[in-house]
Short mmCIF file of C-alpha atoms in Angstrom, two decimals:
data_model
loop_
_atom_site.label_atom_id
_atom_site.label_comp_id
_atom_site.label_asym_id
_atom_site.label_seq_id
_atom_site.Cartn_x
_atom_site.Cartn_y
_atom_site.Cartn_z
CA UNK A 1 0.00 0.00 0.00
CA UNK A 2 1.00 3.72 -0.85
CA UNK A 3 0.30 5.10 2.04
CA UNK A 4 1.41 2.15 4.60
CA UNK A 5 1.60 5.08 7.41
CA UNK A 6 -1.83 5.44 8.12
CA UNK A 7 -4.74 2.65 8.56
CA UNK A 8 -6.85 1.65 6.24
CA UNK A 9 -10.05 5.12 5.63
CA UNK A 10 -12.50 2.26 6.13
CA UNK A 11 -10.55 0.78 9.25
CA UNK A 12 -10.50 4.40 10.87
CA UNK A 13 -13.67 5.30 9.26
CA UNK A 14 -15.56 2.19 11.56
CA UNK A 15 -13.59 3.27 14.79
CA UNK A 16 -14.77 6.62 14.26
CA UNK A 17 -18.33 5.56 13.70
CA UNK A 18 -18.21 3.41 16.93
CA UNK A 19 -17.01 6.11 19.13
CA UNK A 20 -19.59 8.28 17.57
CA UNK A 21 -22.23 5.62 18.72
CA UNK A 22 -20.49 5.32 22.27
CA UNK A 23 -21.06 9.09 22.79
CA UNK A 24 -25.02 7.94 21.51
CA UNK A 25 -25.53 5.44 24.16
CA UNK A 26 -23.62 6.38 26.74
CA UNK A 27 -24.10 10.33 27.31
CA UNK A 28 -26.98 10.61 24.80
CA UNK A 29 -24.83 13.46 22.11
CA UNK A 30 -22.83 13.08 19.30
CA UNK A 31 -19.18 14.32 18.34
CA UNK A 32 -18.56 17.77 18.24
CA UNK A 33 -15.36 20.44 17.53
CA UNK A 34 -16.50 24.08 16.38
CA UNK A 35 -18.20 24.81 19.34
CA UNK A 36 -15.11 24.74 21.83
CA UNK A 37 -13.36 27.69 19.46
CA UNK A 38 -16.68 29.60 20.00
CA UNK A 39 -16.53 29.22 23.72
CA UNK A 40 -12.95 29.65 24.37
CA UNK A 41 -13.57 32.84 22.10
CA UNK A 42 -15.86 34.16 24.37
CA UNK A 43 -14.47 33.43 27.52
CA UNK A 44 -11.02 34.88 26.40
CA UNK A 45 -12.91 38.10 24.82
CA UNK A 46 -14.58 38.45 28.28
CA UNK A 47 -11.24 38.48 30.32
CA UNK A 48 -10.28 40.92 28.16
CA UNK A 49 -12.98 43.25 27.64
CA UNK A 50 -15.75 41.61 29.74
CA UNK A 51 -18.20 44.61 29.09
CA UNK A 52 -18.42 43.87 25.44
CA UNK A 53 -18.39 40.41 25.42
CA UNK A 54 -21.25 40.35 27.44
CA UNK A 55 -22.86 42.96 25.01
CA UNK A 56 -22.73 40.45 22.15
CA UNK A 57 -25.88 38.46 22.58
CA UNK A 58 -24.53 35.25 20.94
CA UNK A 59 -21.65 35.15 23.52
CA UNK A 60 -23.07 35.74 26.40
CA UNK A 61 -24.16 31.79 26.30
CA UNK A 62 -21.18 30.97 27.73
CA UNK A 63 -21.14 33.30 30.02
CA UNK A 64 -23.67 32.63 32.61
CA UNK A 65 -22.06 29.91 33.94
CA UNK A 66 -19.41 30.31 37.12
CA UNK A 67 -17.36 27.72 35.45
CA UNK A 68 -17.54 28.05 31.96
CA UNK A 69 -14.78 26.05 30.92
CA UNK A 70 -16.11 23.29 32.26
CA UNK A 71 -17.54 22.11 29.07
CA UNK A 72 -18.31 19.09 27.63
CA UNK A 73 -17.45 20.04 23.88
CA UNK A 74 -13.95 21.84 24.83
CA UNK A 75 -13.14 18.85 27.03
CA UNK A 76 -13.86 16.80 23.78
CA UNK A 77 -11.36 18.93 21.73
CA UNK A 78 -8.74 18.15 24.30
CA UNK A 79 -9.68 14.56 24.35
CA UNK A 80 -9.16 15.28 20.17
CA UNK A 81 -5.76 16.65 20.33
CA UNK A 82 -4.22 14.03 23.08
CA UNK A 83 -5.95 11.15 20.54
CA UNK A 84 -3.96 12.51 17.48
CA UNK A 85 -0.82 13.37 19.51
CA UNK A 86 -0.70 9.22 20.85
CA UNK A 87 -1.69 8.28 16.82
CA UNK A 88 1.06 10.60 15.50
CA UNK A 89 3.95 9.31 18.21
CA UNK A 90 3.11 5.56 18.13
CA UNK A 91 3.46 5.69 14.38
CA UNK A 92 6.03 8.19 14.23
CA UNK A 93 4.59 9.96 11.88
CA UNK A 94 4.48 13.45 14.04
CA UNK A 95 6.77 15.41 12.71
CA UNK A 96 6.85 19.58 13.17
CA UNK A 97 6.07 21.60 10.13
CA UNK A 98 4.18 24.13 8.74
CA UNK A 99 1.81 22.82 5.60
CA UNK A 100 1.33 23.87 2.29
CA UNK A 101 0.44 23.23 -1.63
CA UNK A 102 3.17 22.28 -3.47
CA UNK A 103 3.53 25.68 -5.60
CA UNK A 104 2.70 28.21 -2.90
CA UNK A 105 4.90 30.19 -0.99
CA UNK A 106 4.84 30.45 2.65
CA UNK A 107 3.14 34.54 3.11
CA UNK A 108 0.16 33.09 0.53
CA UNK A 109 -0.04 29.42 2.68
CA UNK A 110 -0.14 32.03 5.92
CA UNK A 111 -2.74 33.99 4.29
CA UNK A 112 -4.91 30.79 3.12
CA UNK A 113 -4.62 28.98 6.63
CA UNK A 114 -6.07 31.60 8.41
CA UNK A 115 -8.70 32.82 5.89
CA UNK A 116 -10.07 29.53 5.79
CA UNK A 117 -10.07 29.12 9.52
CA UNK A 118 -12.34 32.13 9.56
CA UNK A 119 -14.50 31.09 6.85
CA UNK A 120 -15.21 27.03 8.48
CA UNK A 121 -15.27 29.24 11.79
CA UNK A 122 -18.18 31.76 10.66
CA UNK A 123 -19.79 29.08 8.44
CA UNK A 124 -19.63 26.28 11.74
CA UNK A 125 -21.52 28.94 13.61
CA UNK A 126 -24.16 29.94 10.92
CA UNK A 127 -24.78 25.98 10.75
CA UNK A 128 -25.16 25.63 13.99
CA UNK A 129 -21.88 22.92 13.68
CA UNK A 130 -18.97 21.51 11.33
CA UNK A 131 -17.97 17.95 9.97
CA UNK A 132 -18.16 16.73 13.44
CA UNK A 133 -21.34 17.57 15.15
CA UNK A 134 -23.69 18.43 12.13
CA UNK A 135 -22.13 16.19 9.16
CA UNK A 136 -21.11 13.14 11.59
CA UNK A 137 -23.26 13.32 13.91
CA UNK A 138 -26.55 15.06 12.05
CA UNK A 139 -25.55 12.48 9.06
CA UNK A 140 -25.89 9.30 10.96
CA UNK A 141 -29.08 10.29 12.82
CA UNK A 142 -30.41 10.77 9.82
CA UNK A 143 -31.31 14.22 10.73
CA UNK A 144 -32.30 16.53 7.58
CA UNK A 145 -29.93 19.21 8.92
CA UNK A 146 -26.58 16.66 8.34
CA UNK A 147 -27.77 15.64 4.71
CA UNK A 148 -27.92 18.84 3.59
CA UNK A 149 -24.43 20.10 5.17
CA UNK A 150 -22.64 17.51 3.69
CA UNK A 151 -24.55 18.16 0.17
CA UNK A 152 -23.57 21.90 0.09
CA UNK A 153 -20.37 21.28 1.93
CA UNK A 154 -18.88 18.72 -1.25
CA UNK A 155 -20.86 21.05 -3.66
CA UNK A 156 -18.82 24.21 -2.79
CA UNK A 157 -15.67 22.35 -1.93
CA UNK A 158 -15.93 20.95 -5.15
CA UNK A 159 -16.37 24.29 -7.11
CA UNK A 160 -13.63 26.41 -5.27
CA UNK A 161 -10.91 23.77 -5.93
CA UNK A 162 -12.09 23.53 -9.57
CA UNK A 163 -11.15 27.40 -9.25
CA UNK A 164 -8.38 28.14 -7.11
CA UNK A 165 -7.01 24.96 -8.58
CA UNK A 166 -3.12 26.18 -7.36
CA UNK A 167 -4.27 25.62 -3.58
CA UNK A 168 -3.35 21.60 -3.25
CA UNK A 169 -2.84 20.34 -6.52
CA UNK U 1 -31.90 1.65 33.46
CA UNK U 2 -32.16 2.69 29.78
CA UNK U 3 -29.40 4.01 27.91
CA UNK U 4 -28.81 7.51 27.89
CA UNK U 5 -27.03 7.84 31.48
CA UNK U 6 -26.75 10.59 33.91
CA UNK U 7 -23.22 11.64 35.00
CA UNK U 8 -21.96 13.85 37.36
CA UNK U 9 -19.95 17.03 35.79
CA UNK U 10 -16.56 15.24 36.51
CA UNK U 11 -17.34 12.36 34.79
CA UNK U 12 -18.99 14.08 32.36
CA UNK U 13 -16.25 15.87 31.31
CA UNK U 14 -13.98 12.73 31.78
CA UNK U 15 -15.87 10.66 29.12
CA UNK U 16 -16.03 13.83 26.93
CA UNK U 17 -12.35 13.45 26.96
CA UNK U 18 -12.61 9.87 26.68
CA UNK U 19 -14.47 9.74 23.44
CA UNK U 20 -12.61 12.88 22.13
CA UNK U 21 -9.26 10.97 22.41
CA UNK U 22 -11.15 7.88 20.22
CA UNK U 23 -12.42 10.54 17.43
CA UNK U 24 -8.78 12.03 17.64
CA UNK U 25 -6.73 8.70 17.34
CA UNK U 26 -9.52 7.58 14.21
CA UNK U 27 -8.81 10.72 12.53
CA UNK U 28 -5.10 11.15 13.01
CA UNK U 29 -4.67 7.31 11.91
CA UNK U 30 -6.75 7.82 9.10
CA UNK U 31 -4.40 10.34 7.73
CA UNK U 32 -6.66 13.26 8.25
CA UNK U 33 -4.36 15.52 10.43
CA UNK U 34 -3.08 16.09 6.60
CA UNK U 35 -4.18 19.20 4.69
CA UNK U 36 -3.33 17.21 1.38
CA UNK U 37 -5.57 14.01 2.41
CA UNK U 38 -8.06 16.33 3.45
CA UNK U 39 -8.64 18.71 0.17
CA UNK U 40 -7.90 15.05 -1.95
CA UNK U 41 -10.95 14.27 -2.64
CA UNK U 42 -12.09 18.38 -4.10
CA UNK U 43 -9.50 17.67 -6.59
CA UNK U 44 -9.96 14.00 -7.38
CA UNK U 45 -6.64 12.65 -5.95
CA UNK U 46 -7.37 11.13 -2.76
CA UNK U 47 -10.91 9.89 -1.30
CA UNK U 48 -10.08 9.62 2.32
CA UNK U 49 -12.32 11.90 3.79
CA UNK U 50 -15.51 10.81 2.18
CA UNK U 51 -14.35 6.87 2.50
CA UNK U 52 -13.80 7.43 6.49
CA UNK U 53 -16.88 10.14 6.62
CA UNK U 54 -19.42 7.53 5.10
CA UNK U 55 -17.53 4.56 6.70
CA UNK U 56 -18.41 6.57 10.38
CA UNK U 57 -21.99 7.48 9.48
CA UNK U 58 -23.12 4.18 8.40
CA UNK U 59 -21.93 2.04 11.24
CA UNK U 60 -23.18 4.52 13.70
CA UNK U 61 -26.81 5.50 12.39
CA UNK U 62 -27.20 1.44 12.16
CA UNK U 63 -25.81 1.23 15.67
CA UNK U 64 -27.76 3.69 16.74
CA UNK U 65 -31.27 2.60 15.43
CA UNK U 66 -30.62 -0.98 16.05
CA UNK U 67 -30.35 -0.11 19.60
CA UNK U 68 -33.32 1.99 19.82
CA UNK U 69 -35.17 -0.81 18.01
CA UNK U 70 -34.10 -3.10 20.27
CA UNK U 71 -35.18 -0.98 23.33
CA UNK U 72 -31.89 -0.37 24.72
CA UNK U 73 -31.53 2.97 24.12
CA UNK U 74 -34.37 5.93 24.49
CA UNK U 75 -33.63 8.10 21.21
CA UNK U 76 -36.49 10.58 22.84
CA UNK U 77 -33.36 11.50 25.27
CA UNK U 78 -30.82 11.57 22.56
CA UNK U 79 -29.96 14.90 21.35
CA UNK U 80 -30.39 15.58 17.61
CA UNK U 81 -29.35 17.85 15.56
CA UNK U 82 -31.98 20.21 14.57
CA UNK U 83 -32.32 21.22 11.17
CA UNK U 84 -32.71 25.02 10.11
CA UNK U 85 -32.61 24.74 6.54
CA UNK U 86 -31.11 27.65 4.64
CA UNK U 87 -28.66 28.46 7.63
CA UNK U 88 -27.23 25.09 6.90
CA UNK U 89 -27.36 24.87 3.45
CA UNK U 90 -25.32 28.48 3.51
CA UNK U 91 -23.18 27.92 6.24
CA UNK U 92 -22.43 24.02 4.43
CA UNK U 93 -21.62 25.72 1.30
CA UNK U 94 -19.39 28.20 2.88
CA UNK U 95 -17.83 25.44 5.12
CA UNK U 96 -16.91 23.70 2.21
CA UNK U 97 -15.21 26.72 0.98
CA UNK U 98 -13.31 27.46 3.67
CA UNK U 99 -12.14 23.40 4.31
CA UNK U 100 -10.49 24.18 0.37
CA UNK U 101 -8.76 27.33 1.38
CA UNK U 102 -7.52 26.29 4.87
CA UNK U 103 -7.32 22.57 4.33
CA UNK U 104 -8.72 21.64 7.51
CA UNK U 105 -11.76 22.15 9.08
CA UNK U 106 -12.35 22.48 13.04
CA UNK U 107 -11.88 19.10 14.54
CA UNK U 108 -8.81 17.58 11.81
CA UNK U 109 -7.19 20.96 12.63
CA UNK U 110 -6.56 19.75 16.15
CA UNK U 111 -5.45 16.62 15.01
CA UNK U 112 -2.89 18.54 12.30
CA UNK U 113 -1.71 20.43 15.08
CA UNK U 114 -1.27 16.95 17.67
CA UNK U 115 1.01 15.83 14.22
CA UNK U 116 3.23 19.16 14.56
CA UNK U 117 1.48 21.04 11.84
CA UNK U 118 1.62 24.97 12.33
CA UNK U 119 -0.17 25.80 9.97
CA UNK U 120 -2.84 23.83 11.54
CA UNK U 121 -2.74 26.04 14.62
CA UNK U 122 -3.19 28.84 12.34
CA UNK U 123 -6.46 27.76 11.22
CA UNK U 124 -7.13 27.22 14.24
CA UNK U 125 -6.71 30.68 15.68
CA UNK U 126 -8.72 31.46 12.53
CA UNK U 127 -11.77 29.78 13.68
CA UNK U 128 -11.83 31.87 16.84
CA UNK U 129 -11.92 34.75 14.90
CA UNK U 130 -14.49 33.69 12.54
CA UNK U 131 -16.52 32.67 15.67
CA UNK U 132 -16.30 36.15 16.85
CA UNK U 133 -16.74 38.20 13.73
CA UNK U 134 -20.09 35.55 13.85
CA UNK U 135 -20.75 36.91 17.23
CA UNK U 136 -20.23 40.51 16.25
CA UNK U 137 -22.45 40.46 13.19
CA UNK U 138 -25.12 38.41 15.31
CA UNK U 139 -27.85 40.82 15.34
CA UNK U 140 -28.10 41.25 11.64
CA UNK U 141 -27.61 37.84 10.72
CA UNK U 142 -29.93 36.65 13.77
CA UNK U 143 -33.73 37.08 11.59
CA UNK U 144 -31.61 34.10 8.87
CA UNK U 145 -29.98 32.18 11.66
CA UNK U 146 -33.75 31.24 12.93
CA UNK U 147 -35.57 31.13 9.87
CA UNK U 148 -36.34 27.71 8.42
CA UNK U 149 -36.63 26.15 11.32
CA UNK U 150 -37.52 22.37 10.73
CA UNK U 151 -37.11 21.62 13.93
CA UNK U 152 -35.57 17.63 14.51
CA UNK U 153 -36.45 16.54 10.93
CA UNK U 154 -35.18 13.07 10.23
CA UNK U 155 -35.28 11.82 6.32
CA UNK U 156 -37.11 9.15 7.47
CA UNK U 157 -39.98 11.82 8.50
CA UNK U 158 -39.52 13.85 5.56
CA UNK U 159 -40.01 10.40 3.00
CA UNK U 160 -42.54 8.82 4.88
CA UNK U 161 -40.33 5.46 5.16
CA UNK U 162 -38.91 3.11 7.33
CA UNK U 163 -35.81 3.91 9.43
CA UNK U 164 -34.13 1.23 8.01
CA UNK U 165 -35.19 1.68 4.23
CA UNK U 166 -32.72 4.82 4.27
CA UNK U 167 -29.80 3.07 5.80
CA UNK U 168 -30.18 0.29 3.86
CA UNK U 169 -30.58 3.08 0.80
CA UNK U 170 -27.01 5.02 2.26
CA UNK U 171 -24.96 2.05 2.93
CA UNK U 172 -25.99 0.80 -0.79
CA UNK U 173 -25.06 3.79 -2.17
CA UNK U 174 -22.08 4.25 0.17
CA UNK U 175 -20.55 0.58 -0.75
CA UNK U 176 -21.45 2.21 -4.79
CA UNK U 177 -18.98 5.55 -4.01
CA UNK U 178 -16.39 3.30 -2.36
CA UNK U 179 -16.00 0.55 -5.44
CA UNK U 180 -16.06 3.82 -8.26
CA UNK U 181 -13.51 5.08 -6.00
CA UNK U 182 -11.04 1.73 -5.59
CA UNK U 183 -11.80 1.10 -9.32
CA UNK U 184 -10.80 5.20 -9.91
CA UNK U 185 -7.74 4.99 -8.02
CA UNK U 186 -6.21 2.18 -10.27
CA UNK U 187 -7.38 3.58 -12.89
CA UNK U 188 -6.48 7.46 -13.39
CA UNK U 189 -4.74 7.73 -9.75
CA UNK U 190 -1.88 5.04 -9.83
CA UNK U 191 -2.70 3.94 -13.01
#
């Protein structure tokens, strides 16, 4: 196999959907990632300028509680990151780096990392979740709402690499 | 007892990190803490994400409704993901876009970044600015974020049909996508 490093997508792809059916049974939710950036956002807006992060209506959520941290989905994305990190040593295959398409040079790569973190960041909010807890999750409920993020998500996907052609290819 | 359980908030939050570490190691082994696995599949050179995405969704909507069907788990006391249909559709679309541009999206971000990819954490402090430009537009864009509000609509509902007619339906077509792709990849990939 080409890529020997890594299991088998359909391997990974059942562990994945068995963890996503643990979190079912056992705590009666599904996966979830966006929503930790949102609250750590507004938690870390609030130490700084608590006035107007309490202003913004869509923050103050997360700010009611004496504890807000406490969360389920930012615990998650720790959970996440310690997952990958024990994957990425036990194969070796961490290795420090920063990313990009083959023809682009570092300042664009900088500028394309962080636009598209603020366009899956905006857009996770709008949809009320990302890949994790509306696609995933949403998709194998068979909820309406994960069908059609996954539809328009490969639809636009799909179009702006058809553009922007230079990005990965 | 009947499955959902109750938890205290410390083991609560233990199991969240529990199950987190399980979605991280399944990602990360996949491959998917790679920006070039990840945007494969938009340009036809890799099919990783939608062979582990389907893979995921079919075993765990059959686990899911096989328990409910067999009465060991209340799906009333599941949480589902509501659907609010042009918000979604939109913020899908635009998802989509930005997975191209940054090569990751939220949760294989994390994972990049647990492989030692920077540019991973850049995306990442990305997201917490597109969260807060969301937060800071939120009463213009609050009248759309409520408005076709279909509240938990399953396809199931929507069809009229059997539970199991559209998993049977998804894992057909799913098995379908992952033969055009193995038959693809010899093909025009590593012809």
């Amino acid at each position: 196999m080409k890529n020997s490093r890594f299991w088998s997508p359909y391997v990974a792809g059942t562990l994945l959907g068995l963890t996503l059916l643990a979190t079912f049974f056992v705590a009666g939710r599904g996966l979830g990632a966006s929503g930790a950036f949102s609250l750590v956002t507004g938690v870390g807006l609030n130490a700084v300028t608590p006035g107007y992060a309490a202003s913004l209506k869509y923050l103050s959520q997360y700010l009611g509680s004496p504890a807000p941290l406490m969360n389920w989905n930012l615990f998650m994305v720790i959970g996440v990151f310690l997952g990958a990190l024990a994957g990425a040593l036990s194969s070796r295959t961490f290795k420090v780096m920063f990313d990009k398409g083959a023809s682009m040079s570092l300042g664009t790569r900088l500028v394309t990392t962080f636009t598209g973190g603020i366009m899956i960041g905006f857009a996770a909010r709008l949809a009320r979740g990302c890949t994790s807890g509306v696609a995933l999750t949403g998709g194998a409920q068979l909820a309406v709402s994960g069908w059609i993020f996954v539809l328009a998500m490969f639809a636009a996907g799909f179009l702006v690499a058809a553009i922007f052609r230079r990005l990965w290819s | 007892m009947m499955a959902p359980f109750e938890f205290s908030e410390m083991a609560g939050l233990g199991l969240a990190v529990l199950f987190g570490a399980f979605f991280g190691l399944s990602l990360e082994r996949a491959g998917l803490g790679d920006p070039h696995k990840l945007t494969g599949v938009f340009y036809f050179q890799d099919f990783t994400v939608p062979k582990v995405m389907f893979t995921a969704i079919v075993v765990a909507g059959t686990g899911l409704y096989l328990l409910a069907d067999l009465h060991l788990l209340d799906l009333s006391r599941v949480y589902f993901v509501p659907t609010f249909f042009w918000p979604q559709i939109a913020g899908g679309a635009l998802f989509g876009a930005g997975f191209v541009v940054s090569g990751y999206c939220p949760g294989t971000a994390v994972a990049g970044l647990a492989s030692g990819k920077l540019d991973a954490l850049v995306t990442m402090i990305g997201v917490g600015a597109g969260s807060l430009l969301f937060a800071v537009l939120f009463s213009a864009l609050e009248g759309f974020y409520v408005s076709s509000d279909w509240g938990t609509e399953t396809l199931q509902a929507l069809l009229g049909v059997n539970h199991w007619i559209v998993l049977i339906v998804l894992a057909a077509l799913a098995g379908g996508m992952f033969k055009f792709f193995s038959w693809y990849e010899k093909r025009v990939v590593h012809p």
